[in-house]
mmCIF file of C-alpha atoms in Angstrom:
data_model
loop_
_atom_site.group_PDB
_atom_site.id
_atom_site.type_symbol
_atom_site.label_atom_id
_atom_site.label_comp_id
_atom_site.label_asym_id
_atom_site.label_seq_id
_atom_site.Cartn_x
_atom_site.Cartn_y
_atom_site.Cartn_z
ATOM 1 C CA MET F 1 -31.234 1.138 17.628
ATOM 2 C CA GLU F 2 -28.060 1.730 16.949
ATOM 3 C CA PRO F 3 -25.963 -1.142 18.652
ATOM 4 C CA GLU F 4 -23.534 0.173 21.629
ATOM 5 C CA PHE F 5 -20.330 -1.345 19.796
ATOM 6 C CA TYR F 6 -20.693 1.869 16.873
ATOM 7 C CA GLN F 7 -21.064 4.089 19.524
ATOM 8 C CA ILE F 8 -18.326 3.655 21.249
ATOM 9 C CA ALA F 9 -15.524 2.548 18.412
ATOM 10 C CA GLY F 10 -16.997 5.442 16.361
ATOM 11 C CA VAL F 11 -15.890 5.750 12.915
ATOM 12 C CA MET F 12 -12.918 2.603 13.839
ATOM 13 C CA ALA F 13 -15.708 0.433 13.229
ATOM 14 C CA ILE F 14 -16.209 1.739 9.572
ATOM 15 C CA GLY F 15 -16.122 -2.106 7.900
ATOM 16 C CA SER F 16 -18.182 -4.059 10.487
ATOM 17 C CA ARG F 17 -20.995 -1.346 10.243
ATOM 18 C CA LEU F 18 -20.903 -1.579 5.853
ATOM 19 C CA ARG F 19 -20.678 -5.393 6.592
ATOM 20 C CA ARG F 20 -23.693 -5.165 8.713
ATOM 21 C CA LEU F 21 -25.676 -2.719 6.177
ATOM 22 C CA SER F 22 -24.607 -5.050 3.562
ATOM 23 C CA GLU F 23 -26.250 -8.123 5.605
ATOM 24 C CA MET F 24 -29.829 -5.992 6.140
ATOM 25 C CA VAL F 25 -29.305 -4.980 2.551
ATOM 26 C CA THR F 26 -28.973 -8.403 1.163
ATOM 27 C CA LEU F 27 -31.917 -9.955 3.103
ATOM 28 C CA ASP F 28 -34.050 -7.537 1.527
ATOM 29 C CA GLY F 29 -32.885 -8.454 -1.392
ATOM 30 C CA ALA F 30 -33.315 -11.759 -1.136
ATOM 31 C CA ALA F 31 -37.229 -11.195 -0.118
ATOM 32 C CA ILE F 32 -37.783 -8.470 -2.747
ATOM 33 C CA PHE F 33 -36.675 -11.557 -5.393
ATOM 34 C CA ARG F 34 -38.889 -13.495 -3.679
ATOM 35 C CA LEU F 35 -41.425 -11.354 -4.417
ATOM 36 C CA GLN F 36 -41.389 -11.964 -8.098
ATOM 37 C CA GLN F 37 -41.365 -15.704 -7.316
ATOM 38 C CA MET F 38 -37.469 -16.275 -8.669
ATOM 39 C CA ASP F 39 -34.774 -18.075 -6.994
ATOM 40 C CA PHE F 40 -32.000 -15.739 -7.450
ATOM 41 C CA GLU F 41 -29.437 -15.038 -5.806
ATOM 42 C CA PRO F 42 -29.109 -11.365 -4.784
ATOM 43 C CA ARG F 43 -25.138 -11.787 -5.508
ATOM 44 C CA TRP F 44 -25.932 -12.265 -9.152
ATOM 45 C CA PHE F 45 -27.824 -9.307 -9.838
ATOM 46 C CA PRO F 46 -24.741 -7.262 -11.410
ATOM 47 C CA VAL F 47 -23.841 -9.495 -13.742
ATOM 48 C CA PHE F 48 -27.237 -10.705 -14.999
ATOM 49 C CA TYR F 49 -28.000 -6.884 -14.551
ATOM 50 C CA MET F 50 -25.028 -5.883 -17.005
ATOM 51 C CA LEU F 51 -25.650 -9.184 -19.548
ATOM 52 C CA SER F 52 -29.338 -8.195 -20.010
ATOM 53 C CA GLU F 53 -28.296 -4.580 -20.668
ATOM 54 C CA ARG F 54 -25.485 -4.762 -22.524
ATOM 55 C CA GLY F 55 -25.506 -8.271 -23.722
ATOM 56 C CA PRO F 56 -22.454 -11.461 -24.338
ATOM 57 C CA MET F 57 -19.266 -10.037 -22.535
ATOM 58 C CA HIS F 58 -16.056 -11.338 -21.124
ATOM 59 C CA VAL F 59 -15.281 -12.098 -17.893
ATOM 60 C CA THR F 60 -12.279 -9.361 -17.324
ATOM 61 C CA ASP F 61 -14.527 -6.890 -19.016
ATOM 62 C CA LEU F 62 -17.381 -7.625 -16.956
ATOM 63 C CA ALA F 63 -15.263 -7.554 -14.209
ATOM 64 C CA GLN F 64 -14.273 -4.281 -14.303
ATOM 65 C CA ARG F 65 -17.819 -2.716 -15.197
ATOM 66 C CA ILE F 66 -19.238 -4.018 -12.231
ATOM 67 C CA GLY F 67 -16.033 -3.633 -9.771
ATOM 68 C CA GLN F 68 -15.782 -6.492 -8.886
ATOM 69 C CA SER F 69 -12.648 -9.503 -9.484
ATOM 70 C CA HIS F 70 -12.230 -11.752 -12.111
ATOM 71 C CA ALA F 71 -12.038 -14.971 -9.135
ATOM 72 C CA SER F 72 -15.949 -13.270 -8.022
ATOM 73 C CA VAL F 73 -17.115 -13.097 -11.452
ATOM 74 C CA SER F 74 -16.142 -16.082 -12.664
ATOM 75 C CA GLN F 75 -17.734 -18.377 -9.051
ATOM 76 C CA VAL F 76 -21.270 -16.006 -9.913
ATOM 77 C CA ALA F 77 -21.171 -17.363 -13.633
ATOM 78 C CA LYS F 78 -20.654 -20.686 -12.425
ATOM 79 C CA GLU F 79 -23.765 -20.939 -10.094
ATOM 80 C CA MET F 80 -25.825 -18.835 -12.721
ATOM 81 C CA GLU F 81 -24.575 -21.522 -15.418
ATOM 82 C CA LYS F 82 -25.952 -23.969 -13.315
ATOM 83 C CA ASP F 83 -29.235 -22.486 -12.741
ATOM 84 C CA ASP F 84 -29.562 -22.388 -16.375
ATOM 85 C CA LEU F 85 -29.437 -18.440 -16.273
ATOM 86 C CA LEU F 86 -26.063 -18.075 -18.377
ATOM 87 C CA THR F 87 -24.244 -19.909 -20.864
ATOM 88 C CA LYS F 88 -20.829 -20.059 -21.353
ATOM 89 C CA VAL F 89 -18.636 -19.980 -24.587
ATOM 90 C CA ARG F 90 -15.167 -19.775 -25.722
ATOM 91 C CA ASP F 91 -14.484 -16.326 -27.935
ATOM 92 C CA LYS F 92 -14.548 -18.049 -31.238
ATOM 93 C CA GLN F 93 -11.609 -14.723 -32.126
ATOM 94 C CA ASP F 94 -9.656 -15.058 -28.785
ATOM 95 C CA GLY F 95 -10.157 -19.094 -27.377
ATOM 96 C CA ARG F 96 -7.965 -18.381 -24.315
ATOM 97 C CA LYS F 97 -11.417 -15.896 -23.373
ATOM 98 C CA SER F 98 -14.906 -16.602 -22.221
ATOM 99 C CA LEU F 99 -17.664 -14.772 -23.715
ATOM 100 C CA LEU F 100 -20.579 -14.880 -20.871
ATOM 101 C CA SER F 101 -24.343 -14.448 -22.340
ATOM 102 C CA LEU F 102 -27.890 -14.878 -20.826
ATOM 103 C CA SER F 103 -29.430 -18.047 -21.559
ATOM 104 C CA GLU F 104 -32.842 -18.096 -22.926
ATOM 105 C CA ALA F 105 -34.453 -18.619 -19.620
ATOM 106 C CA GLY F 106 -32.343 -15.593 -17.941
ATOM 107 C CA GLU F 107 -33.198 -13.869 -21.479
ATOM 108 C CA ALA F 108 -37.456 -14.468 -20.360
ATOM 109 C CA ILE F 109 -36.636 -13.712 -17.000
ATOM 110 C CA ALA F 110 -34.434 -9.980 -18.180
ATOM 111 C CA GLY F 111 -37.700 -9.558 -20.243
ATOM 112 C CA LYS F 112 -40.335 -9.305 -17.843
ATOM 113 C CA MET F 113 -38.405 -7.393 -15.320
ATOM 114 C CA ALA F 114 -38.904 -3.916 -16.167
ATOM 115 C CA ASP F 115 -41.653 -2.903 -13.811
ATOM 116 C CA PHE F 116 -39.917 -4.976 -11.612
ATOM 117 C CA TYR F 117 -36.939 -3.041 -11.927
ATOM 118 C CA ASP F 118 -39.057 0.521 -11.072
ATOM 119 C CA ASP F 119 -40.642 -0.850 -8.237
ATOM 120 C CA VAL F 120 -37.331 -1.077 -6.802
ATOM 121 C CA TYR F 121 -35.319 1.918 -8.186
ATOM 122 C CA GLN F 122 -38.393 4.229 -6.731
ATOM 123 C CA SER F 123 -38.468 2.356 -3.506
ATOM 124 C CA VAL F 124 -34.990 3.023 -3.044
ATOM 125 C CA ALA F 125 -34.401 6.232 -3.709
ATOM 126 C CA ASP F 126 -37.322 6.801 -1.383
ATOM 127 C CA LEU F 127 -35.312 5.246 1.000
ATOM 128 C CA LEU F 128 -32.574 7.502 0.402
ATOM 129 C CA ALA F 129 -35.062 10.639 0.599
ATOM 130 C CA GLU F 130 -35.570 9.981 3.743
ATOM 131 C CA THR F 131 -31.729 10.257 5.366
ATOM 132 C CA ASP F 132 -30.929 13.411 6.106
ATOM 133 C CA HIS F 133 -27.662 12.656 3.607
ATOM 134 C CA ASN F 134 -26.547 12.735 0.242
ATOM 135 C CA PHE F 135 -25.614 8.623 1.353
ATOM 136 C CA TRP F 136 -25.399 7.834 -2.308
ATOM 137 C CA GLY F 137 -22.830 10.497 -3.499
ATOM 138 C CA ALA F 138 -21.233 9.815 -0.351
ATOM 139 C CA MET F 139 -20.939 6.157 -1.608
ATOM 140 C CA GLN F 140 -18.950 6.923 -4.336
ATOM 141 C CA ASP F 141 -16.814 10.127 -2.504
ATOM 142 C CA LEU F 142 -15.736 6.847 0.216
ATOM 143 C CA GLU F 143 -15.085 5.240 -3.264
ATOM 144 C CA LEU F 144 -12.767 7.565 -4.751
ATOM 145 C CA ALA F 145 -11.327 8.417 -1.702
ATOM 146 C CA LEU F 146 -9.836 4.916 -0.796
ATOM 147 C CA GLU F 147 -8.723 4.108 -4.648
ATOM 148 C CA THR F 148 -6.555 7.307 -4.087
ATOM 149 C CA LYS F 149 -5.051 5.988 -0.603
ATOM 150 C CA SER F 150 -5.939 2.973 1.148
ATOM 151 C CA ILE F 151 -6.987 2.889 5.019
ATOM 152 C CA THR F 152 -3.830 0.815 5.222
ATOM 153 C CA ARG F 153 -1.362 3.482 3.876
ATOM 154 C CA ARG F 154 -3.748 6.257 5.910
ATOM 155 C CA VAL F 155 -2.434 4.453 8.830
ATOM 156 C CA GLU F 156 0.983 3.694 8.123
ATOM 157 C CA GLU F 157 1.283 7.653 7.393
ATOM 158 C CA ARG F 158 -0.351 7.975 10.609
ATOM 159 C CA ARG F 159 1.541 5.627 12.825
ATOM 160 C CA LYS F 160 4.661 6.540 11.412
ATOM 161 C CA ALA F 161 4.202 10.538 12.074
ATOM 162 C CA ARG F 162 3.292 9.481 15.885
ATOM 163 C CA LEU F 163 5.908 7.308 15.821
ATOM 164 C CA SER F 164 8.480 10.029 14.753
ATOM 165 C CA GLU F 165 7.012 12.242 17.523
ATOM 166 C CA VAL F 166 8.979 9.898 20.193
ATOM 167 C CA ILE F 167 12.271 8.937 17.996
ATOM 168 C CA GLN F 168 14.995 11.343 18.959
ATOM 169 C CA ILE F 169 17.961 11.311 16.232
ATOM 170 C CA VAL F 170 21.182 12.593 18.607
ATOM 171 C CA PRO F 171 24.919 12.742 18.183
ATOM 172 C CA TYR F 172 27.250 10.266 18.417
ATOM 173 C CA GLN F 173 28.665 9.153 21.633
ATOM 174 C CA PRO F 174 31.758 6.558 22.504
ATOM 175 C CA ALA F 175 28.426 4.655 24.459
ATOM 176 C CA TYR F 176 26.973 4.240 21.132
ATOM 177 C CA GLN F 177 29.732 2.234 19.737
ATOM 178 C CA GLN F 178 28.397 -1.293 19.956
ATOM 179 C CA ALA F 179 24.758 -0.333 18.561
ATOM 180 C CA PHE F 180 26.584 1.371 15.804
ATOM 181 C CA ARG F 181 28.361 -1.992 14.530
ATOM 182 C CA ASP F 182 25.645 -4.634 15.886
ATOM 183 C CA ILE F 183 22.989 -2.964 13.266
ATOM 184 C CA ASN F 184 25.444 -2.690 11.036
ATOM 185 C CA VAL F 185 26.928 -5.825 10.681
ATOM 186 C CA ALA F 186 23.388 -7.068 11.213
ATOM 187 C CA TRP F 187 22.085 -5.970 7.953
ATOM 188 C CA ILE F 188 25.232 -6.161 5.911
ATOM 189 C CA GLU F 189 25.368 -10.283 7.082
ATOM 190 C CA GLN F 190 22.282 -10.692 6.134
ATOM 191 C CA TYR F 191 22.707 -9.492 2.483
ATOM 192 C CA PHE F 192 26.365 -9.711 1.630
ATOM 193 C CA THR F 193 29.547 -9.662 3.550
ATOM 194 C CA MET F 194 31.845 -7.874 5.508
ATOM 195 C CA GLU F 195 34.502 -5.985 3.531
ATOM 196 C CA ALA F 196 37.459 -4.148 5.269
ATOM 197 C CA ALA F 197 35.796 -0.845 4.610
ATOM 198 C CA ASP F 198 33.091 -1.522 6.770
ATOM 199 C CA TYR F 199 35.493 -2.980 9.656
ATOM 200 C CA ALA F 200 37.221 -0.031 9.342
ATOM 201 C CA ALA F 201 34.395 2.223 9.796
ATOM 202 C CA LEU F 202 32.610 0.358 11.925
ATOM 203 C CA ASP F 203 35.625 -0.775 14.540
ATOM 204 C CA HIS F 204 36.570 2.573 14.467
ATOM 205 C CA PRO F 205 34.365 5.013 13.636
ATOM 206 C CA GLN F 206 36.453 8.100 15.978
ATOM 207 C CA THR F 207 39.469 7.706 13.985
ATOM 208 C CA TYR F 208 37.866 6.824 10.477
ATOM 209 C CA ILE F 209 35.133 9.315 9.917
ATOM 210 C CA LEU F 210 34.685 12.225 13.211
ATOM 211 C CA ASP F 211 38.644 12.578 13.135
ATOM 212 C CA LYS F 212 37.967 13.056 9.666
ATOM 213 C CA GLY F 213 35.256 15.844 10.010
ATOM 214 C CA GLY F 214 32.381 13.330 10.079
ATOM 215 C CA PHE F 215 29.518 12.947 11.341
ATOM 216 C CA ILE F 216 27.675 10.169 13.338
ATOM 217 C CA PHE F 217 23.501 10.284 14.257
ATOM 218 C CA VAL F 218 21.744 7.487 16.188
ATOM 219 C CA ALA F 219 17.907 7.152 16.375
ATOM 220 C CA LEU F 220 16.659 6.607 19.938
ATOM 221 C CA PHE F 221 13.267 5.228 20.187
ATOM 222 C CA GLU F 222 12.206 5.062 24.429
ATOM 223 C CA GLY F 223 16.192 6.142 24.626
ATOM 224 C CA GLU F 224 17.021 2.785 23.101
ATOM 225 C CA PRO F 225 19.476 3.041 19.690
ATOM 226 C CA VAL F 226 17.118 2.114 16.991
ATOM 227 C CA GLY F 227 19.294 3.121 13.761
ATOM 228 C CA VAL F 228 22.558 4.911 13.247
ATOM 229 C CA VAL F 229 24.067 6.890 9.858
ATOM 230 C CA ALA F 230 27.225 8.627 9.376
ATOM 231 C CA MET F 231 28.329 11.402 7.044
ATOM 232 C CA LEU F 232 31.895 10.686 5.840
ATOM 233 C CA LYS F 233 33.600 13.791 4.627
ATOM 234 C CA MET F 234 34.463 13.442 1.024
ATOM 235 C CA PRO F 235 36.743 16.533 -1.113
ATOM 236 C CA ASP F 236 34.705 19.140 -3.118
ATOM 237 C CA ALA F 237 32.319 20.093 0.143
ATOM 238 C CA THR F 238 30.651 16.579 -0.581
ATOM 239 C CA TYR F 239 29.789 14.027 1.745
ATOM 240 C CA GLU F 240 29.167 10.471 1.706
ATOM 241 C CA LEU F 241 25.730 9.421 3.434
ATOM 242 C CA ALA F 242 27.127 5.625 4.466
ATOM 243 C CA LYS F 243 25.974 2.885 7.016
ATOM 244 C CA MET F 244 22.933 3.411 7.794
ATOM 245 C CA GLY F 245 21.179 0.606 9.105
ATOM 246 C CA VAL F 246 18.001 0.195 11.359
ATOM 247 C CA SER F 247 17.131 -2.451 13.724
ATOM 248 C CA PRO F 248 14.511 -4.818 12.157
ATOM 249 C CA LEU F 249 11.900 -3.913 15.404
ATOM 250 C CA ALA F 250 12.072 -0.554 14.527
ATOM 251 C CA GLN F 251 11.344 -0.927 10.483
ATOM 252 C CA GLY F 252 8.117 0.663 9.774
ATOM 253 C CA LYS F 253 8.691 3.490 11.987
ATOM 254 C CA GLY F 254 10.196 5.938 9.249
ATOM 255 C CA VAL F 255 13.643 5.755 11.347
ATOM 256 C CA GLY F 256 15.211 5.504 8.056
ATOM 257 C CA TYR F 257 13.113 8.684 6.816
ATOM 258 C CA LEU F 258 14.464 10.283 9.833
ATOM 259 C CA LEU F 259 18.433 9.396 9.687
ATOM 260 C CA GLY F 260 18.405 10.721 5.912
ATOM 261 C CA GLN F 261 16.599 14.354 6.424
ATOM 262 C CA LYS F 262 19.049 14.886 9.596
ATOM 263 C CA VAL F 263 21.605 14.082 7.836
ATOM 264 C CA ILE F 264 20.374 16.451 4.622
ATOM 265 C CA ALA F 265 20.064 19.205 7.274
ATOM 266 C CA LYS F 266 23.208 18.633 8.609
ATOM 267 C CA ALA F 267 25.595 18.815 5.244
ATOM 268 C CA ARG F 268 23.092 21.893 4.358
ATOM 269 C CA GLU F 269 24.796 23.624 7.498
ATOM 270 C CA VAL F 270 28.167 22.895 6.746
ATOM 271 C CA GLY F 271 28.032 24.049 3.590
ATOM 272 C CA ALA F 272 28.214 20.865 1.554
ATOM 273 C CA SER F 273 27.092 21.395 -1.769
ATOM 274 C CA ARG F 274 26.485 17.930 -2.187
ATOM 275 C CA LEU F 275 25.428 14.323 -0.866
ATOM 276 C CA TYR F 276 26.860 11.288 -2.421
ATOM 277 C CA LEU F 277 25.728 7.001 -1.515
ATOM 278 C CA GLU F 278 26.754 3.377 -2.097
ATOM 279 C CA SER F 279 24.577 0.816 -2.251
ATOM 280 C CA ASN F 280 23.076 -2.349 -3.799
ATOM 281 C CA THR F 281 19.746 -2.818 -5.831
ATOM 282 C CA LEU F 282 18.886 -6.003 -3.547
ATOM 283 C CA LEU F 283 18.203 -3.438 -1.102
ATOM 284 C CA GLN F 284 14.938 -2.277 -2.637
ATOM 285 C CA PRO F 285 13.557 -0.418 0.591
ATOM 286 C CA ALA F 286 16.948 1.400 0.968
ATOM 287 C CA ILE F 287 17.097 2.757 -2.206
ATOM 288 C CA ASN F 288 13.113 3.678 -2.729
ATOM 289 C CA LEU F 289 13.956 5.874 0.238
ATOM 290 C CA TYR F 290 16.555 7.694 -0.860
ATOM 291 C CA TYR F 291 15.024 8.342 -3.999
ATOM 292 C CA LYS F 292 12.207 9.638 -1.608
ATOM 293 C CA LEU F 293 14.914 11.677 0.183
ATOM 294 C CA GLY F 294 16.011 13.340 -3.168
ATOM 295 C CA PHE F 295 18.294 11.432 -4.574
ATOM 296 C CA THR F 296 19.274 10.377 -8.108
ATOM 297 C CA ARG F 297 21.097 7.622 -9.691
ATOM 298 C CA LEU F 298 24.357 8.232 -11.056
ATOM 299 C CA VAL F 299 24.952 7.350 -14.618
ATOM 300 C CA ASN F 300 28.970 7.113 -14.690
ATOM 301 C CA LYS F 301 30.061 5.115 -11.440
ATOM 302 C CA LEU F 302 32.518 6.404 -9.631
ATOM 303 C CA PRO F 303 35.404 3.992 -8.357
ATOM 304 C CA SER F 304 33.892 1.940 -4.859
ATOM 305 C CA PRO F 305 35.722 0.232 -2.104
ATOM 306 C CA TYR F 306 32.885 -2.361 -1.813
ATOM 307 C CA ALA F 307 32.337 -5.150 -3.760
ATOM 308 C CA ARG F 308 29.121 -5.363 -3.256
ATOM 309 C CA SER F 309 28.022 -1.315 -4.915
ATOM 310 C CA ASN F 310 26.352 -1.307 -7.713
ATOM 311 C CA ILE F 311 24.243 1.829 -7.513
ATOM 312 C CA GLN F 312 25.237 5.119 -6.954
ATOM 313 C CA MET F 313 23.284 7.986 -6.366
ATOM 314 C CA GLU F 314 23.775 11.824 -5.454
ATOM 315 C CA LEU F 315 22.189 14.796 -3.854
ATOM 316 C CA LEU F 316 22.748 18.228 -4.985
ATOM 317 C CA LEU F 317 22.274 21.022 -2.426
#
């Protein structure tokens, strides 16, 4: 009977359910080896089987072939060596690597396992045939899907999408001046030092940015400012993306990406042909964001008012 927890939690409990299934199979595995009158741990089987089929192998190669970590295989090898089922020697061609092989006792056991393997194989095949699904194929599909994109990544993407629906990007108002300043001062002083151009833009955004044809946008989460960005008007139908910052409490919600998208949309709306920005490679998450938004690195660096600037990027619209 299916436990109530799985009925309530549903697919969210996939990890717990797989662990439960693994425990059931592992207990059966131990009992199966006792039928063969073997004192054998089920977790040893992948290593034992591959060595019996392929002969001596390096730990790294063996780990890759059975889909386990190097550390896990090394631990199993120590246990099997202690039980006189395996030997480990240094590779004569590369002394840094160890070769694993079955011991004489291990080879003797392997030689007697053909009929036993057939019993197990046919029994498991019968078990799978009793199910309504191709369980073995489904596991392969699931592993491939996880290798392509982990559950963590999937949850992160869905979380950002959900949060983006409740984050508002609004035009600057004087009431947001303190937030505009505080959010930027926080990241600048964390990594660098405030400079003259910073004070000019953050203390006088109306004069330095807006009155010169620029724009400022504020990201609101539950009505509170959590992110800001500015667009400074430059010559030749260009705007500079500047003073982008996100509150530490809102990082991971996709606020920076939404602000960047807003700037790009506004630049196109006002007929700009190019967006430009300056940053520092120390801010790797920010650099990754700019690449994600479509910016590319400028090879020939332009004069900058910032001492901290060591990378310049552009986006042609």
